[in-house]
Coordinates of C-alpha atoms in Angstrom, one line a residue:
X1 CA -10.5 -18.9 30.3
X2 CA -7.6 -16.1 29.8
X3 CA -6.3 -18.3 27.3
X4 CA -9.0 -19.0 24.9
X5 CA -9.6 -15.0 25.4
X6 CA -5.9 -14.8 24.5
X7 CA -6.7 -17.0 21.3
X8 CA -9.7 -15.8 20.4
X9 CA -8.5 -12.6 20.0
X10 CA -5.5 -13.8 18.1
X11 CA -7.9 -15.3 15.6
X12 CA -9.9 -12.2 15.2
X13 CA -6.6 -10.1 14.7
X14 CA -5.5 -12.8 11.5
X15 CA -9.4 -12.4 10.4
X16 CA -8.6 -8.3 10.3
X17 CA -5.5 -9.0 8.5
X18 CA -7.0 -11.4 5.9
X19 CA -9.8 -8.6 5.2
X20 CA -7.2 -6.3 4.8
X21 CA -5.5 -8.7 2.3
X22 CA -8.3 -9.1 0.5
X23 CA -9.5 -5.7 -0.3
X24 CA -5.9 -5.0 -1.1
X25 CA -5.9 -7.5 -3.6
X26 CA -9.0 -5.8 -5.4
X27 CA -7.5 -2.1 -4.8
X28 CA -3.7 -2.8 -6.9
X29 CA -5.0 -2.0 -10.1
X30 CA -1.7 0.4 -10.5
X31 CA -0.3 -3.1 -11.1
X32 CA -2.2 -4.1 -13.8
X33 CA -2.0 -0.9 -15.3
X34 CA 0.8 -1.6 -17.2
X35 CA -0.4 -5.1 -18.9
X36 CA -3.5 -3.4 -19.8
X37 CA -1.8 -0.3 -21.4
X38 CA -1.1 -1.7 -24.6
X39 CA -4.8 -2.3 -24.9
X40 CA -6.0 0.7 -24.7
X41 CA -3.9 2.5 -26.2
X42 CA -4.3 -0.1 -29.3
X43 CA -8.2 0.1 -28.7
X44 CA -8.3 4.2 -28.7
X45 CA -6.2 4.2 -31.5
X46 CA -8.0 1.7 -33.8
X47 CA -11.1 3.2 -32.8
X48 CA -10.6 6.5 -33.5
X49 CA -10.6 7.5 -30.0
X50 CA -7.5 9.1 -29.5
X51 CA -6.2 8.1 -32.8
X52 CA -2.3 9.3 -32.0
X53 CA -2.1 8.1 -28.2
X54 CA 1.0 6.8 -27.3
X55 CA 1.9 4.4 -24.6
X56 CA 3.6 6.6 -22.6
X57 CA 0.5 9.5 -22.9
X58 CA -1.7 6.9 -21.6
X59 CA 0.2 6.8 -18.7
X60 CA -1.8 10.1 -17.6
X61 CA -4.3 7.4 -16.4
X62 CA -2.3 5.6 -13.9
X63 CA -1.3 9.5 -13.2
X64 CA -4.2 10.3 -12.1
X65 CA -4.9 7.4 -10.6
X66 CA -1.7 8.8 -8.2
X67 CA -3.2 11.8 -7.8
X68 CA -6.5 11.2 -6.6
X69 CA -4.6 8.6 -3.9
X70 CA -2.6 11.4 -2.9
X71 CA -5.9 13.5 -2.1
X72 CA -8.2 10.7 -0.2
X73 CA -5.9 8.9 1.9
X74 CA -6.1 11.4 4.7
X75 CA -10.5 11.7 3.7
X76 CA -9.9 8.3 4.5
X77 CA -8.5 8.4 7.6
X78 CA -10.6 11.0 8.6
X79 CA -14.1 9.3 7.5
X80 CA -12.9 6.3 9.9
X81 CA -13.2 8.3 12.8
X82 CA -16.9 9.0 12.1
X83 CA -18.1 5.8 10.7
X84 CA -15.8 3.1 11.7
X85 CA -13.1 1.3 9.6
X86 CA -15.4 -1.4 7.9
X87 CA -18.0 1.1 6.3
X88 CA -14.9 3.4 5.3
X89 CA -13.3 0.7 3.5
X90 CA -16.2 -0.5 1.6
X91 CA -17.2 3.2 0.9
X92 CA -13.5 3.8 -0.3
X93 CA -13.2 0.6 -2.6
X94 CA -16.9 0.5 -3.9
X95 CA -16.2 4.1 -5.4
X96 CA -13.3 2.6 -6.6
X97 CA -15.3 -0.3 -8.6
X98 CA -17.6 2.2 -9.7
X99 CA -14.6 4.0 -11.9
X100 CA -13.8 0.0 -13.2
X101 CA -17.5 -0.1 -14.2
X102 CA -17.7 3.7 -15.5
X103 CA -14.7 2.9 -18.1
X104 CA -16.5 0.3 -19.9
X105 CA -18.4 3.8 -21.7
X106 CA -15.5 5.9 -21.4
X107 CA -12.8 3.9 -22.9
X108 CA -15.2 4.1 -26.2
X109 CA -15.9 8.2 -26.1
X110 CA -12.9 9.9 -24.7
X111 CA -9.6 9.5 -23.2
X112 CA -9.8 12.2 -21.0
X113 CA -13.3 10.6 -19.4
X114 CA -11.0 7.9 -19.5
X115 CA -8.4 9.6 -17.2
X116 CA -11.5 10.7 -15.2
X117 CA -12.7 7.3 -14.7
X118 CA -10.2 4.5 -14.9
X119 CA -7.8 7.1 -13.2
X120 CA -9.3 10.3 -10.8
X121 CA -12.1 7.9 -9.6
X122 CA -10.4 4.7 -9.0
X123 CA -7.8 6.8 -7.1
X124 CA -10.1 8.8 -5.0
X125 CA -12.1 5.6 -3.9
X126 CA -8.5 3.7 -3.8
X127 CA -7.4 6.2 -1.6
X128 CA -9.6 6.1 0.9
X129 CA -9.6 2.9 1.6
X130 CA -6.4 2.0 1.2
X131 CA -4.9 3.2 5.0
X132 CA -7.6 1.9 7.0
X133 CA -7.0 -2.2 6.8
X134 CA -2.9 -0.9 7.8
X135 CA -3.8 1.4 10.4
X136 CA -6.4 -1.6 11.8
X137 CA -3.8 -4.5 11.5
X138 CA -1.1 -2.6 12.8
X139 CA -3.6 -1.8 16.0
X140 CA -4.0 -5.5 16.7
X141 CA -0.1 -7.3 16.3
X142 CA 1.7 -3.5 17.5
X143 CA 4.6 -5.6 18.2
X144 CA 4.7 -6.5 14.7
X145 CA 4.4 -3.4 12.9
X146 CA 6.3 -4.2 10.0
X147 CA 5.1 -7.9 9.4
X148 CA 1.9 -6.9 9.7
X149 CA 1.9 -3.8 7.3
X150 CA 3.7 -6.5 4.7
X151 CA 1.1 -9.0 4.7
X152 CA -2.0 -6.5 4.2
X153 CA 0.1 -4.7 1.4
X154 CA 1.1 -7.9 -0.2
X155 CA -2.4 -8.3 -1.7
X156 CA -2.1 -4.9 -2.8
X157 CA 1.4 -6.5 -4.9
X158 CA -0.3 -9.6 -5.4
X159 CA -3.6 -8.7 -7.2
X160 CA -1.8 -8.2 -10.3
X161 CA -0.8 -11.8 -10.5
X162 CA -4.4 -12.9 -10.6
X163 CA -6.1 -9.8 -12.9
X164 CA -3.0 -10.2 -15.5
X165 CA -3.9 -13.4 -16.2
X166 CA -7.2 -13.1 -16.5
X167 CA -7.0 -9.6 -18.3
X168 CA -5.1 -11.4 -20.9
X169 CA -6.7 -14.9 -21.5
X170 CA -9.8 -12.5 -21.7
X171 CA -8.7 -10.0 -24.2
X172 CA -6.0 -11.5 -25.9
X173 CA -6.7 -15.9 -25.7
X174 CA -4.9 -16.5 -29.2
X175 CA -2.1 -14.8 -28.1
X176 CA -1.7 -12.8 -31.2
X177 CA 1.0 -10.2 -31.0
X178 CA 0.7 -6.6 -31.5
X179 CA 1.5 -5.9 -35.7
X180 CA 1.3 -1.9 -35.9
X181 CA 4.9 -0.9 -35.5
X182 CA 4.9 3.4 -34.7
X183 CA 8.0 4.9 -33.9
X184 CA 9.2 2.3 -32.6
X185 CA 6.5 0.9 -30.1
X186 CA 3.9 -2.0 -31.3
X187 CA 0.3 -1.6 -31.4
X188 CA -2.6 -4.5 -31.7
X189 CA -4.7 -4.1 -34.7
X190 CA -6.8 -6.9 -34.5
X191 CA -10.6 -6.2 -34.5
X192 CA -11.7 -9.3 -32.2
X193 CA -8.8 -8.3 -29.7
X194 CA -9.6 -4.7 -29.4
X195 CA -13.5 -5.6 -28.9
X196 CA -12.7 -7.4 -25.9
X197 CA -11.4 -4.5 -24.3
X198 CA -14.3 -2.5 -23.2
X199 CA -16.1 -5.5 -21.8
X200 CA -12.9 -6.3 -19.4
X201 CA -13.9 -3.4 -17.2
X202 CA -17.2 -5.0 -16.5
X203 CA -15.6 -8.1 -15.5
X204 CA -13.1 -6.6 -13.5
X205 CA -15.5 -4.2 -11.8
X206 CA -17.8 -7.2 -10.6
X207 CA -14.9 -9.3 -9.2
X208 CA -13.3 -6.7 -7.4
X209 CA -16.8 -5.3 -5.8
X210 CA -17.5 -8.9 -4.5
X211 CA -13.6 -9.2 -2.7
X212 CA -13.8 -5.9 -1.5
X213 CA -17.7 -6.5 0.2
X214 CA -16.1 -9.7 2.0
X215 CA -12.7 -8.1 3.1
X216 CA -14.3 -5.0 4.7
X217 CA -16.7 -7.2 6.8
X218 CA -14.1 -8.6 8.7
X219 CA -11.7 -5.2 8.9
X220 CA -12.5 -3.5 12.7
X221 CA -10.8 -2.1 15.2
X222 CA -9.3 -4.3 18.6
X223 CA -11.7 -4.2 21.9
X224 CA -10.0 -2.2 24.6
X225 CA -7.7 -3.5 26.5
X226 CA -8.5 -5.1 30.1
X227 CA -6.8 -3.1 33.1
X228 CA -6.4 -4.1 36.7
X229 CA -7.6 -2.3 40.2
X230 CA -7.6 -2.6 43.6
X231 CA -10.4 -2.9 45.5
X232 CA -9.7 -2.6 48.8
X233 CA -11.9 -4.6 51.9
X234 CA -13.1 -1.4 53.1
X235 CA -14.8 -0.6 50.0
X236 CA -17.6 -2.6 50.0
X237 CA -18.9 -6.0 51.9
X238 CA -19.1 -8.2 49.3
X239 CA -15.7 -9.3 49.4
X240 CA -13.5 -10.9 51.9
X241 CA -11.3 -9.2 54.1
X242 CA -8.2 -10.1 51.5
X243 CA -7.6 -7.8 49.0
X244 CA -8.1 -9.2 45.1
X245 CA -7.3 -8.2 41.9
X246 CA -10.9 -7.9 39.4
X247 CA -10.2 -7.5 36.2
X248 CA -13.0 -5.1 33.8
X249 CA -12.7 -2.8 30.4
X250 CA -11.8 0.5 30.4
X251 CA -15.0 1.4 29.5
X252 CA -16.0 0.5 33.3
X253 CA -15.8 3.3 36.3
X254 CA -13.7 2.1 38.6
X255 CA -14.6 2.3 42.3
X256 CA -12.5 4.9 44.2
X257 CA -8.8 3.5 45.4
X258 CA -8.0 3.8 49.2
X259 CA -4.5 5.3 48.4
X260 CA -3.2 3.3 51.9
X261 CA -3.9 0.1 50.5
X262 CA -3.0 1.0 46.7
X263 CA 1.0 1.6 48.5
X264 CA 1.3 -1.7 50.2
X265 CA 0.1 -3.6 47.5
X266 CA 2.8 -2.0 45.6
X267 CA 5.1 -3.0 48.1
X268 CA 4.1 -6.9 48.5
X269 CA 4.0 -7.1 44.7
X270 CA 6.2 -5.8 42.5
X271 CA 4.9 -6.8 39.9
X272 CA 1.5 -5.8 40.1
X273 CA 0.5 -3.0 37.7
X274 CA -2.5 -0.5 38.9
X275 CA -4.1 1.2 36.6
X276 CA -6.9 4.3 36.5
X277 CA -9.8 2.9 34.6
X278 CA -9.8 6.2 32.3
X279 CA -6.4 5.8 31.1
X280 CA -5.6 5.1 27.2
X281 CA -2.2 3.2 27.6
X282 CA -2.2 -0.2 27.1
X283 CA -0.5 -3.1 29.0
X284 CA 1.4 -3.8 25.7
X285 CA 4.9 -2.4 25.8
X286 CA 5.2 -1.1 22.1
X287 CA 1.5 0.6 22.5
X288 CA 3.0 3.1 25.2
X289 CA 4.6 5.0 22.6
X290 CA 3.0 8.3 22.6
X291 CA 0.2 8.9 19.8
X292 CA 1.6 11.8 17.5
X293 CA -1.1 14.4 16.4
X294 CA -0.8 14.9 12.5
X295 CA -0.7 18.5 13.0
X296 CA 2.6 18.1 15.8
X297 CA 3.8 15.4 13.3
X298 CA 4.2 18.2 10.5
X299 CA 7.0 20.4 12.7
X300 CA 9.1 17.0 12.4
X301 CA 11.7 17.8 10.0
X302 CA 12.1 13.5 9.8
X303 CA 8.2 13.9 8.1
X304 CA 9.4 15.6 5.2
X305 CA 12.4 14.1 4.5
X306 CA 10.0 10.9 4.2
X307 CA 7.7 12.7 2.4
X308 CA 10.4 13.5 -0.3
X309 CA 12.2 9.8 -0.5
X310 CA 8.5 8.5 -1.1
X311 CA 8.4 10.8 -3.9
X312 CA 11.3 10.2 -5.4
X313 CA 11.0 6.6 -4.5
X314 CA 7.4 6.9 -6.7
X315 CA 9.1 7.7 -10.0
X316 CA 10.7 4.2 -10.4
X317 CA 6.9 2.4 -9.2
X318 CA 5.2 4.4 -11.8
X319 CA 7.6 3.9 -14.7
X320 CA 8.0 0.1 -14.0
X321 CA 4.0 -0.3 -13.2
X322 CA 2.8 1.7 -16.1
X323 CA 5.6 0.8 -18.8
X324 CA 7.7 -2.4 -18.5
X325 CA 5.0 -4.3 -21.2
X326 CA 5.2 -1.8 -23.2
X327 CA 8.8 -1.1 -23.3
X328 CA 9.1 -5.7 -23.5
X329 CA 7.1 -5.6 -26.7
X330 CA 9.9 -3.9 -28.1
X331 CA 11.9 -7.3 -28.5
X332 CA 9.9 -9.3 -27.5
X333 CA 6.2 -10.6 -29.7
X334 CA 4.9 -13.1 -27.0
X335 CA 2.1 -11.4 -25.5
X336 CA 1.3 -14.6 -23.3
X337 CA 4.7 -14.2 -21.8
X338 CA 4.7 -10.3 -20.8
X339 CA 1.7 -11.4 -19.4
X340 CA 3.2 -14.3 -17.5
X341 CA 6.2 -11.6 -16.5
X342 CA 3.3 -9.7 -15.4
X343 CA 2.1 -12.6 -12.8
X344 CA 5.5 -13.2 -11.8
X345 CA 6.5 -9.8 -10.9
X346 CA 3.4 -9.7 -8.7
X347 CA 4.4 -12.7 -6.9
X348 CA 7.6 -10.7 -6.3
X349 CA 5.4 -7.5 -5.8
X350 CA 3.4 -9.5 -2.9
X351 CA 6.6 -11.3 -1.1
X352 CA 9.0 -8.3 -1.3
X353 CA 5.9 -6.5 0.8
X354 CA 6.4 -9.4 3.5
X355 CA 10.3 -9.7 3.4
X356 CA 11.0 -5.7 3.6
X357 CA 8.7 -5.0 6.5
X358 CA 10.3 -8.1 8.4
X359 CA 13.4 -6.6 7.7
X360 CA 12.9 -3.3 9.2
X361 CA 11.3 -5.4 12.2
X362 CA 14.4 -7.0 13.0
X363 CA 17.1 -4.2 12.2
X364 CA 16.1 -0.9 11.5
X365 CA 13.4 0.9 8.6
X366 CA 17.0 2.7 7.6
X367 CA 18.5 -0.6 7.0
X368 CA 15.9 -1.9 5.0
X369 CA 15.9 1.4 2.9
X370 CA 19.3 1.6 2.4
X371 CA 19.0 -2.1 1.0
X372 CA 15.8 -1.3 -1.2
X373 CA 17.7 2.1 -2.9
X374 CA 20.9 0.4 -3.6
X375 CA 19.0 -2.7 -5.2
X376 CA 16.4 -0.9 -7.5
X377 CA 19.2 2.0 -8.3
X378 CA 21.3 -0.9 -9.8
X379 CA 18.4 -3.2 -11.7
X380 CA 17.4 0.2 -13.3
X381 CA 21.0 1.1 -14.2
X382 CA 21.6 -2.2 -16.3
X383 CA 17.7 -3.0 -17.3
X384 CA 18.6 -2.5 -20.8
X385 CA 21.1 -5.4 -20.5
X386 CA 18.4 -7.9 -21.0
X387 CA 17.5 -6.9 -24.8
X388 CA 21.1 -8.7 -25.1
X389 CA 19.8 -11.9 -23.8
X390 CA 15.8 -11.7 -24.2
X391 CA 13.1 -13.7 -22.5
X392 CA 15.2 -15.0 -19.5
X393 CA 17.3 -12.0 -18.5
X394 CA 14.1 -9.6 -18.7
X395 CA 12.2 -11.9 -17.2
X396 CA 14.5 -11.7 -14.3
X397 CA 15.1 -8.1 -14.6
X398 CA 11.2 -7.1 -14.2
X399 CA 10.8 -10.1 -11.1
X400 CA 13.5 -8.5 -8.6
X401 CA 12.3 -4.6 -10.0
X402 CA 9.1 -5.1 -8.3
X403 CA 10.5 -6.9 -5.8
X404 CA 12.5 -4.2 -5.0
X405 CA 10.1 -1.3 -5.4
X406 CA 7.6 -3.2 -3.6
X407 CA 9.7 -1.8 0.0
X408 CA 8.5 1.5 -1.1
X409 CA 4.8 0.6 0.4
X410 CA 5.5 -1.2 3.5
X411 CA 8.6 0.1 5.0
X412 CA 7.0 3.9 4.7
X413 CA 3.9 3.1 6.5
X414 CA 5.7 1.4 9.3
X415 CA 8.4 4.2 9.8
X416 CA 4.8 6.5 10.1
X417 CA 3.6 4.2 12.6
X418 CA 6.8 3.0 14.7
X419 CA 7.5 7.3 14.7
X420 CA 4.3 8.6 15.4
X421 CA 2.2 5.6 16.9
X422 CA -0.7 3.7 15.5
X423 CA -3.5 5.4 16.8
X424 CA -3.5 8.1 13.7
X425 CA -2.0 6.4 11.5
X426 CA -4.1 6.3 8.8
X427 CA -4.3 9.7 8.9
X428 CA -0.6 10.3 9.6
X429 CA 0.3 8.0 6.7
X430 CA -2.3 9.8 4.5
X431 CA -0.3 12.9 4.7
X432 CA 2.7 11.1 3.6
X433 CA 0.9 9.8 0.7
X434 CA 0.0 13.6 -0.6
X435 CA 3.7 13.2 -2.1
X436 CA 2.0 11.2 -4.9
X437 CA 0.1 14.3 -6.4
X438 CA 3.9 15.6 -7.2
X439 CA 5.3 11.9 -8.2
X440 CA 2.4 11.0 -10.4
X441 CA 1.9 13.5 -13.1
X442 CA 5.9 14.0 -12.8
X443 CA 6.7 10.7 -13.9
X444 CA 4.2 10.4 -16.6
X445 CA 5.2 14.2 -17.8
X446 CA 8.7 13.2 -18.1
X447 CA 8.4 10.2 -19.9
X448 CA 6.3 11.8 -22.2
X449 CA 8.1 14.7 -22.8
X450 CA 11.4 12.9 -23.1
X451 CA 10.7 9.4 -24.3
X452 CA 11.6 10.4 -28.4
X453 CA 14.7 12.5 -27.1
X454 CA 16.6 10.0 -24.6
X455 CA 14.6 6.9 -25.7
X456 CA 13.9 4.1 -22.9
X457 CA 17.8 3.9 -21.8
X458 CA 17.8 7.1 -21.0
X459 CA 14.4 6.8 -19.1
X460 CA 16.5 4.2 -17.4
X461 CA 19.3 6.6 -15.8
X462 CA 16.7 9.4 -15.3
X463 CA 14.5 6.9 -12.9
X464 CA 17.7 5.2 -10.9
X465 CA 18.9 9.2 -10.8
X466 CA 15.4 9.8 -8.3
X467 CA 16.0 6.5 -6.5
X468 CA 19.6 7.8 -5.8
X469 CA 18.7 11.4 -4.4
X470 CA 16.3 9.4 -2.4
X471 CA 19.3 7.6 -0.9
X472 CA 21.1 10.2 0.0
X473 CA 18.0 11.6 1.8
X474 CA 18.1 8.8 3.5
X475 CA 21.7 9.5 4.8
X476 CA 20.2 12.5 6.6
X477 CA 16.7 10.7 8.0
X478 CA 17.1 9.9 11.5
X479 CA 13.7 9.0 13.0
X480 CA 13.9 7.5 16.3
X481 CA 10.3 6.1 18.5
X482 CA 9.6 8.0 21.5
X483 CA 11.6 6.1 23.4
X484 CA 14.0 7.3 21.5
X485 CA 15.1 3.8 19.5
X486 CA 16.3 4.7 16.6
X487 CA 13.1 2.7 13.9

């Protein structure tokens, strides 16, 4: 009987995780961003719109997209507490849907509704329902931390694989390439291309609202754990003379212990473990690690010198999500293939997810960081090698980018929870996240600002120049468990 409880509850814990998967898969629209881009910008320039947008202007969406993250993922956290993490999920990525849906008349009347929309609102709902499928799986495998953080973020990565594709056989099926040529970037001009814009945001709205309904059904938290007591012969007269163990929840009152018997049975088994029925550790090893309020977790000096790597770390994610198509179409007029890069460097997106956070379960969340930084520096250093070669070469360039970058979101969250425990975690993680209202809007500002001056080369250096002080931030980090393993 223990065993099929053992397995049941195994099979409920992969059920959590494949929730978590698929709400994540609806909620990475930040990597879609960036094939869609040149469509609106195209659409909102042919239409009058925004008749001078630029590519990297339009990047304010996926900005504020950032920013509203940055402010929800503690509501989030918080709104679990209250409601449990299956309504706060689906409340979280339905307001999230609603921004999809919202564009469809935005996109035609005003970029800035547009930022409000497709960006602030899809953010704000992102945000709060990003944390809570993490904090959840990472409550049910805690001595997996890392793995299980990779898988639920790896539909976050992956989503774009599916929603390029089907962003661009929608919009673009002929796979006519972009003619207007500004300043150096290409823009679509073609009437029945641009009208198929709008209507995407329907589409995409009523796909994602349908994932995200099923995931959060199966998102909860764990049962609480069974604990073990004594109950000695004396106690009552309904059991034999022979003292037994009875297993019950910690949500049961436990009979008071005669202290005589509690020391001998100490003594005869060594093993045996005797618990008070009103005590919140569990029999799990890696869930004794004490549970770090978020207000004590702000004196750590090791919070903020996360807090600053993940916004450094944030510049490269939102240059590479919001601007590799754009900056492709500049030698390359195969829209089918960006597209196809697109899918590719989700796949990457998704696996990298996996592979980083197993990493950091088998060595340490410095090792895997120092890897990450060193890799992403580099690819960013030489990306402009691959107008050389073409297809291939940038093909490969944008693959191992995201693959790389992809750490960024599940090595961060399992530092928060290996350091500080699981039980806050979404909230604790939340706070971490506020670093994206800085990294956001000073990405996109940057790039705007300097994108005519030091062209995309020298966007290039500027982006592995963050990644770098982020490395040697990560010279000083030192985070150790309560234990005091180093994580």
């Amino acid at each position: 009987m223990g065993f099929l409880v053992c397995v049941n509850r195994k099979c409920r814990g992969i059920l959590v995780v494949f929730g978590g998967i698929l709400v994540h898969l609806s909620l990475g629209t930040s990597y879609t961003f960036g094939n869609l881009n040149p469509y609106i910008t195209s659409y909102m320039r042919a239409k009058g719109v925004a008749p001078s947008l630029t590519y990297t202007e339009c990047a304010w969406i996926l900005a504020a997209t950032g920013i509203g993250q940055g402010f929800s993922v503690v509501l989030g956290g918080l709104i679990e507490k209250k409601i449990g993490p299956s309504l706060t999920t689906l409340l979280g990525a339905w307001l999230m849907s609603l921004g999809v849906f919202m564009t469809y008349f935005s996109i035609k009347h005003s970029f800035a509704l547009s930022i409000v929309t497709y960006g602030a609102i899809v953010g704000f709902g992102l945000g709060i329902a990003y944390a809570i499928p993490l904090g959840c799986s990472v409550r049910w495998f805690p001595e997996r931390k890392g793995l299980a953080n990779g898988l639920v973020l790896a539909g976050y990565g992956g989503g774009a694989f599916i929603f390029t594709q089907i962003q661009t056989a929608f919009i673009n099926p002929d796979n006519k390439k972009p003619e207007l040529e500004i300043d150096g970037d290409k823009y679509f001009s073609q009437s029945d291309v641009l009208d198929r814009v709008p209507y995407t945001f329907l589409l995409l709205g009523g796909c994602f609202a349908v994932m995200q309904l099923i995931g959060s059904s199966l998102i909860c938290n764990p049962p609480p754990k069974e604990i073990t007591i004594i109950i000695p012969d004396s106690d009552t007269k309904i059991y034999s003379s022979e003292e037994r163990y009875v297993k019950i929840t910690n949500q049961i009152s436990a009979p008071k212990l005669d202290q005589q018997a509690f020391d001998n049975k100490q003594k005869m088994d060594k093993e045996g473990q005797v618990k008070n029925s009103n005590s919140e550790k569990s029999e799990n090893n890696d869930e004794e690690d004490d549970n770090v309020y978020p207000l004590v977790m702000l004196k750590d000096k090791n919070f903020y010198l996360l807090w600053f790597m993940f916004l450094f770390n944030g510049q490269g994610v939102t240059f590479i999500s919001s601007l590799y198509k754009a900056y492709g179409q500049t030698f390359i007029s195969d829209d089918s293939f960006l597209a196809l890069v697109g899918a590719f460097a989700a796949v990457f997106n998704a696996s990298g997810r996996i592979m980083w956070g197993m990493i950091a379960d088998k060595f340490t969340f410095r090792v895997a960081l120092f890897s990450m930084l060193c890799l992403f520096t580099s690819l960013m250093l030489t990306l402009q090698a691959s107008e050389y070669v073409g297809k291939p070469l940038f093909f490969v360039y944008i693959c191992l980018l995201f693959g790389s970058l992809s750490g960024n979101f599940s090595l961060f969250p399992t530092a928060v929870a290996k350091m500080y425990g699981p039980k806050y975690v979404s909230i604790n993680y939340g706070l971490l996240v506020t670093s994206q209202i800085v990294t956001a809007p000073l990405g996109t500002f940057l790039s705007q600002i300097l994108k005519n001056t030091i062209g995309w080369h020298g966007l290039f250096f500027l982006v592995a120049g963050f990644s770098f002080s982020s490395f040697l931030l990560s010279i000083l980090f030192n985070g150790k468990n309560k234990k005091g393993k180093t994580i």
